[in-house]
Coordinates of C-alpha atoms and ligand atoms in Angstrom, one line a residue:
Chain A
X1 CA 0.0 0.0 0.0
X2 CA 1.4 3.1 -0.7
X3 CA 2.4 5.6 1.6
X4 CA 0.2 7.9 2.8
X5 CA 2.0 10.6 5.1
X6 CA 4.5 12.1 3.2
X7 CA 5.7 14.4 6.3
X8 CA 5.2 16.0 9.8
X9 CA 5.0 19.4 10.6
X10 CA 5.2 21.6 13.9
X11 CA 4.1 24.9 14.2
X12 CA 5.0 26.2 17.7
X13 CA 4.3 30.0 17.3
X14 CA 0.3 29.6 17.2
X15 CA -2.0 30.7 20.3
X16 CA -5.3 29.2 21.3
X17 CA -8.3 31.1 21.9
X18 CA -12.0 30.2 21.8
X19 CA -15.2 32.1 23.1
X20 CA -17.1 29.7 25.2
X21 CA -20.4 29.2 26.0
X22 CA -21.9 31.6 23.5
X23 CA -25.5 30.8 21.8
X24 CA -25.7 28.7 19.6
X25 CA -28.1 30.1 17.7
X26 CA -27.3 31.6 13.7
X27 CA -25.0 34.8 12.9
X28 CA -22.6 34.2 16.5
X29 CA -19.6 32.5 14.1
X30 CA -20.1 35.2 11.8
X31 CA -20.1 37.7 13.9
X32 CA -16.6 37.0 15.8
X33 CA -15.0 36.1 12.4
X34 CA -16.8 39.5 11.2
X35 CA -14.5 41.1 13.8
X36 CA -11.5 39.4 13.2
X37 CA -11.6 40.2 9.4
X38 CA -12.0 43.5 9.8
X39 CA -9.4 44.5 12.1
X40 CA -6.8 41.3 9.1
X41 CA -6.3 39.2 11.9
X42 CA -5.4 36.2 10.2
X43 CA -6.6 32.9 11.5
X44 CA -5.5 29.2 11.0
X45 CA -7.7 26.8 12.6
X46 CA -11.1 27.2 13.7
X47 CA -12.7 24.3 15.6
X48 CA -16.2 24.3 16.4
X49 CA -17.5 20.7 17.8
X50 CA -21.2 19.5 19.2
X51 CA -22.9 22.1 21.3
X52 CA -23.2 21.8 24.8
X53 CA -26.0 20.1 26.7
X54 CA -27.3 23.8 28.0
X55 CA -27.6 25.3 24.6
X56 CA -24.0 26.9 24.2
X57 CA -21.4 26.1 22.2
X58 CA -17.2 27.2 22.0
X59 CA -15.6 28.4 19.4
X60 CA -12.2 28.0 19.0
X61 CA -9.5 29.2 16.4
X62 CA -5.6 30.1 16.6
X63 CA -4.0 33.1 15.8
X64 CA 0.4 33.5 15.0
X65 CA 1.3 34.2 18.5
X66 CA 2.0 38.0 17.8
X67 CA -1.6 38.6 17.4
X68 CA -2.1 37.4 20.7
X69 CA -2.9 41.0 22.4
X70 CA -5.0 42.5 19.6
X71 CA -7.3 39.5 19.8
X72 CA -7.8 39.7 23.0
X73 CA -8.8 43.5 22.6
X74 CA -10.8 42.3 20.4
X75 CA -12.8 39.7 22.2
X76 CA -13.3 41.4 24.7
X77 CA -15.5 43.9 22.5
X78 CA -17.1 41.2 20.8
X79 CA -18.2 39.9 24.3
X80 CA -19.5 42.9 25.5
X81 CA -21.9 43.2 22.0
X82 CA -22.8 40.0 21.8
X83 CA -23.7 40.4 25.9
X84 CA -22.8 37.1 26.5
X85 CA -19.7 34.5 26.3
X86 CA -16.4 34.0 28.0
X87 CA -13.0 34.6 26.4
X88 CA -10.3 31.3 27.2
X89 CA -7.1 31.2 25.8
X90 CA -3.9 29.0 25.6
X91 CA -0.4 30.4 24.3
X92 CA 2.0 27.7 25.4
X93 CA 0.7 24.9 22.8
X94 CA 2.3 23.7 19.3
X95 CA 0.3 22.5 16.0
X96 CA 1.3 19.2 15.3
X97 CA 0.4 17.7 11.6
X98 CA 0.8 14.5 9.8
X99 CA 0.6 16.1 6.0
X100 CA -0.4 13.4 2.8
X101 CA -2.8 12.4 0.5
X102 CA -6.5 11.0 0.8
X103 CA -5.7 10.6 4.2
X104 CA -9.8 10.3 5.1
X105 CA -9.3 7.2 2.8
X106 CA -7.6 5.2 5.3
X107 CA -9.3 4.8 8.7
X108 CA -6.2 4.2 10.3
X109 CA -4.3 7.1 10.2
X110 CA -5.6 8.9 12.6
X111 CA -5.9 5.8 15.0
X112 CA -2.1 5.4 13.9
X113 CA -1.1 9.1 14.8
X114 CA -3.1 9.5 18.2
X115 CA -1.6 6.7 19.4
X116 CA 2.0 7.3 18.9
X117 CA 1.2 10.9 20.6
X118 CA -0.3 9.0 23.2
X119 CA 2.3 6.4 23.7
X120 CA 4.4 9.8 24.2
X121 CA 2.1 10.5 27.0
X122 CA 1.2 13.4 24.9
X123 CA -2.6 15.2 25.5
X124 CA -4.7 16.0 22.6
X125 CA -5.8 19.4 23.5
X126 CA -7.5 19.7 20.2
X127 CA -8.3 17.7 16.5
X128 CA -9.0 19.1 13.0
X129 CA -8.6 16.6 10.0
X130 CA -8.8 17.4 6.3
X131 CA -7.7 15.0 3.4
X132 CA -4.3 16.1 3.5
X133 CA -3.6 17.1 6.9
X134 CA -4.5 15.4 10.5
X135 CA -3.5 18.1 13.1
X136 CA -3.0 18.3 17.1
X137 CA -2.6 21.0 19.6
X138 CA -0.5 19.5 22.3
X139 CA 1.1 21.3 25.1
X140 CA 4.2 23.5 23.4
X141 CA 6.7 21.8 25.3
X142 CA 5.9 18.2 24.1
X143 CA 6.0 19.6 20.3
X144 CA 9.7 17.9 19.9
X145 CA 8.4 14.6 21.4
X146 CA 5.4 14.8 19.2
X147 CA 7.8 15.3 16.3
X148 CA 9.5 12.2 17.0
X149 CA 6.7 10.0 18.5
X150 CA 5.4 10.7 14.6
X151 CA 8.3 10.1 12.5
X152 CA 9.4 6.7 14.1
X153 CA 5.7 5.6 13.6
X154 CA 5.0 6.8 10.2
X155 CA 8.8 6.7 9.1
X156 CA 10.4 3.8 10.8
X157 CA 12.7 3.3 8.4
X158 CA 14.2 6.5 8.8
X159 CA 15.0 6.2 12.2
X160 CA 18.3 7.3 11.8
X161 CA 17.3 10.3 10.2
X162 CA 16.2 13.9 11.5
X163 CA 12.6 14.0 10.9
X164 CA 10.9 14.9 7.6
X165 CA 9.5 18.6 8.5
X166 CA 7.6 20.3 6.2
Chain B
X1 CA -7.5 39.7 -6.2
X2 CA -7.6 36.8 -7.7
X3 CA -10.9 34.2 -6.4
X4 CA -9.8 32.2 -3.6
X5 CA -13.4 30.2 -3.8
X6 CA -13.4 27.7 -6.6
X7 CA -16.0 25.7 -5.5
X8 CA -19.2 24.4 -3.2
X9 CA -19.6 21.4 -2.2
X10 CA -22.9 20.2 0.0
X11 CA -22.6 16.2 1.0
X12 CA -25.6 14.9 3.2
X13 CA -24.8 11.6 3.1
X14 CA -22.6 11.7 6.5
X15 CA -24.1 11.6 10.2
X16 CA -22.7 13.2 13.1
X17 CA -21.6 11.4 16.2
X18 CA -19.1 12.5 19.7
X19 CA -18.0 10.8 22.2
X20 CA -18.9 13.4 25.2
X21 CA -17.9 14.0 28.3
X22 CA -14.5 11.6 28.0
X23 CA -12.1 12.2 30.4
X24 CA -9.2 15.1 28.4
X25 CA -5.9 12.4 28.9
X26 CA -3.2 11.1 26.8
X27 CA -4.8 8.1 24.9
X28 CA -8.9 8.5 24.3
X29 CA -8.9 9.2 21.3
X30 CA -6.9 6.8 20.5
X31 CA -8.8 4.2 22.2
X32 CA -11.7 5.9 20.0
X33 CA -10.3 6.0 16.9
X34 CA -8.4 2.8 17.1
X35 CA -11.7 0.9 18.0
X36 CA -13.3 2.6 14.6
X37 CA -10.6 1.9 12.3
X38 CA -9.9 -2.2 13.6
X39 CA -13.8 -2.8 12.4
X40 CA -12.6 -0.6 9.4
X41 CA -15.1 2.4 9.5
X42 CA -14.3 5.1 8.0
X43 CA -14.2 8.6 9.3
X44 CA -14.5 11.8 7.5
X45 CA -14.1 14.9 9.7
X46 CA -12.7 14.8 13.2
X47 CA -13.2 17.1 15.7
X48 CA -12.2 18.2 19.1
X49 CA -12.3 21.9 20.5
X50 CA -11.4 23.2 24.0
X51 CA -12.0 20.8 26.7
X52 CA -14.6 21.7 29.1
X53 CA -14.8 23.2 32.8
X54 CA -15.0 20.0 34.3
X55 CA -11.6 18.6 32.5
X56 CA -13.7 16.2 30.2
X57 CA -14.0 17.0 26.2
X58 CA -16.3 15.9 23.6
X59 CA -14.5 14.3 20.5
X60 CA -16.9 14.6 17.3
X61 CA -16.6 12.2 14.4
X62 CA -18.8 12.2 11.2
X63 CA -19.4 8.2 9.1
X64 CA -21.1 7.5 6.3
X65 CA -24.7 7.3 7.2
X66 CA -24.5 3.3 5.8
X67 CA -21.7 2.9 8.6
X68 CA -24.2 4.1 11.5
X69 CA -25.6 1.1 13.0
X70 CA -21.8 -0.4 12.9
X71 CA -20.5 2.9 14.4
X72 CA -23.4 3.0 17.3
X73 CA -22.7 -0.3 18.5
X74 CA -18.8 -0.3 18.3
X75 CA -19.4 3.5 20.6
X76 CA -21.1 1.4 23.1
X77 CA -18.2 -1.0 23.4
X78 CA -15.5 1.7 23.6
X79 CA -18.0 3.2 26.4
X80 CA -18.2 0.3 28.3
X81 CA -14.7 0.0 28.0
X82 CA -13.4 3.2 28.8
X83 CA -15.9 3.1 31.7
X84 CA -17.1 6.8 30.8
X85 CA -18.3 8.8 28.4
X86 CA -21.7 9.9 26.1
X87 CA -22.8 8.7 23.1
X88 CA -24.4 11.5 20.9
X89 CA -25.6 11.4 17.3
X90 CA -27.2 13.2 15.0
X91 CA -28.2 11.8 11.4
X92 CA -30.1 14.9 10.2
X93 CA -27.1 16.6 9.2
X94 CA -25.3 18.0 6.2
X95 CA -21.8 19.1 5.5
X96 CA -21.5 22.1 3.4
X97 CA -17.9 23.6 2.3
X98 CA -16.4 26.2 0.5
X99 CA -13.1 24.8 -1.5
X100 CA -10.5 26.8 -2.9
X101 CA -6.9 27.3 -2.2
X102 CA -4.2 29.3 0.2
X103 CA -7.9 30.5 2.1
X104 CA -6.2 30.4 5.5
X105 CA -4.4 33.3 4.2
X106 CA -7.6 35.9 3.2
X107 CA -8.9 36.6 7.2
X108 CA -12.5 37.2 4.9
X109 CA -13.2 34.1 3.5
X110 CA -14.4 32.0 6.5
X111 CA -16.5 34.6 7.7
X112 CA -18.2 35.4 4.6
X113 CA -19.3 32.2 4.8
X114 CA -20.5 32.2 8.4
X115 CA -22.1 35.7 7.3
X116 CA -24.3 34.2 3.9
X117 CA -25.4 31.2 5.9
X118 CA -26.1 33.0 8.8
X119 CA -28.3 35.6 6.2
X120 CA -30.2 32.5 5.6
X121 CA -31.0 31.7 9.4
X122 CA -28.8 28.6 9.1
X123 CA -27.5 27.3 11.9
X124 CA -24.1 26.3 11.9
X125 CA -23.3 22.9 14.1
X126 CA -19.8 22.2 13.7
X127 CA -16.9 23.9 12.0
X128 CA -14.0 22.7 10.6
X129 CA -11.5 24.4 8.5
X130 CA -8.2 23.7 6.5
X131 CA -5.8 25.7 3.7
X132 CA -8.1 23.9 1.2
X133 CA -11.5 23.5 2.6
X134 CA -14.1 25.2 5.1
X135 CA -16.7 23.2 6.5
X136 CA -19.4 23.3 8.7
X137 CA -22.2 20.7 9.5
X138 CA -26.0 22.0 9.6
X139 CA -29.6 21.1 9.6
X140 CA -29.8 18.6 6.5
X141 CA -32.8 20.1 5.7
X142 CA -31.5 23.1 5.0
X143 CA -29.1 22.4 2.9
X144 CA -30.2 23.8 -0.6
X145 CA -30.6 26.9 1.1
X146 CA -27.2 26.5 2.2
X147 CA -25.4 25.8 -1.3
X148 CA -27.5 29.0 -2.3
X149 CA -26.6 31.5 0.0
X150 CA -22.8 30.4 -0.2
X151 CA -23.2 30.4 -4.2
X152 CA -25.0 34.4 -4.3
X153 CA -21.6 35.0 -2.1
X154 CA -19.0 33.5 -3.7
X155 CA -19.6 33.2 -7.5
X156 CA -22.4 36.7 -7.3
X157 CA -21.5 37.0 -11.1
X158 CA -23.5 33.6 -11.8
X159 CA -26.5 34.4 -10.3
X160 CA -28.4 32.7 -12.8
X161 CA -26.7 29.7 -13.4
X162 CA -27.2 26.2 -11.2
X163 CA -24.3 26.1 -8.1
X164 CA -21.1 25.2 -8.8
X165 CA -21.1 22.0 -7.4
X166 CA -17.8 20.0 -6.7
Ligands
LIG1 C1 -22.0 28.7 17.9 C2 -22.1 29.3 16.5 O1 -21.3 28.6 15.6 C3 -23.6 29.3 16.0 N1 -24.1 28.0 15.9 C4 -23.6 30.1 14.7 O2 -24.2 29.6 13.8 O3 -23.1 31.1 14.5
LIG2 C1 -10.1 14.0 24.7 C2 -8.9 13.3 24.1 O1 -8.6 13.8 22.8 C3 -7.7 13.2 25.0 N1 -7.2 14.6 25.2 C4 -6.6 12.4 24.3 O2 -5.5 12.9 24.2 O3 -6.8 11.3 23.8

């Protein structure tokens, strides 16, 4: 079977952030990313799961690490419109990816790259998958772990190598 | 500036399931995951946002609505055996996307989208979102609405021609 993963990649200078427990009713995701987009803060992941049993849901997204303060500025006056919502954010985490191809293809890659993180003792603080990429946030200072937990179990032959970053 | 949207796609053949209220450690969703892919079920999106007050998460998963039955009973193993957790689903569901390229780059994009669906009093369930794709889950009922609203948005100059499907 040909190989799926064709690299890892860390990204340690993201920050978390997510507005929790905000309705979940229509226009609330637009109108945070409304807010972001006018004031060009660029965002990389958002991550939005099931709501909550009370109604609410979190939203949360990540932001380069030097954004950090305006966003926060800026959540704070989305709260106070929206009149409702908390404001939670992490900075010390890292974005760790498996990259490839029609990775949804193949049940097991996930399963394959949670485990090795786990066998690292590492916490998923967060999931997003797409066809080519399978991402984590872990805790920032188990990113070089992660790094290697992933390359000896989806480059094993390599193991001599430095990992494949891309 | 050149169009960063090529495309909208609308899929309601998937349900929506989560594992809630798991305990937030090294190795759930591995248990999780490794349990779906062993009876070879595969998963499209995966998703897990902050974790919760009480230090559990909820870890979201969508199937193939053929593979529901299979995925509802293989949940209430992994629940049994991890001695915790909620089984949530919801089958009425559809996932629509906007496809394009380098879209994690233009802040806009993603809430453009939240702002046309939300126009069209559509409630957006889950999001997920990638350099190549932005997703969100919604009311399956609503999803020719959806494909719409996202098509007056993103290709205004085809107002008259049948959605751009991909
Ligand atoms: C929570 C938030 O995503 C809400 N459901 C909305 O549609 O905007
Ligand atoms: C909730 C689940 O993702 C857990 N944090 C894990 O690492 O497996």
């Amino acid at each position: 079977q040909s190989r799926a993963v064709s690299g890892i990649a860390a990204d340690k200078k993201q920050v978390e952030l997510a507005m929790t427990h905000v309705p979940d009713q229509p226009g609330i995701a637009a109108q945070l990313f409304g807010a972001l987009a006018s004031n060009n803060i660029s965002v990389d992941m958002i991550i939005q799961s099931v709501r909550q049993d009370d109604n609410t849901n979190d939203i949360a997204f990540t932001v380069d690490q030097t954004d950090l303060q305006d966003t926060l500025t800026l959540l704070e006056k989305v709260k106070a419109d929206m009149g409702s919502g908390e404001i939670y954010y992490e900075t010390d985490v890292a974005k760790v990816s498996i990259v490839g191809v029609g990775m949804i293809d193949r049940p097991g890659i996930a399963a394959d790259m949670f485990k090795a993180l786990a066998q690292a003792n590492i916490n998923l603080k967060m999931i997003s998958t797409s066809e080519i990429k399978i991402s984590c946030l872990i805790d920032q200072a188990q990113a070089d772990d992660a790094v290697r937990a992933l390359h000896r179990q989806f480059f094993p032959e390599a193991a001599n190598d430095e990992p494949k970053l891309v």
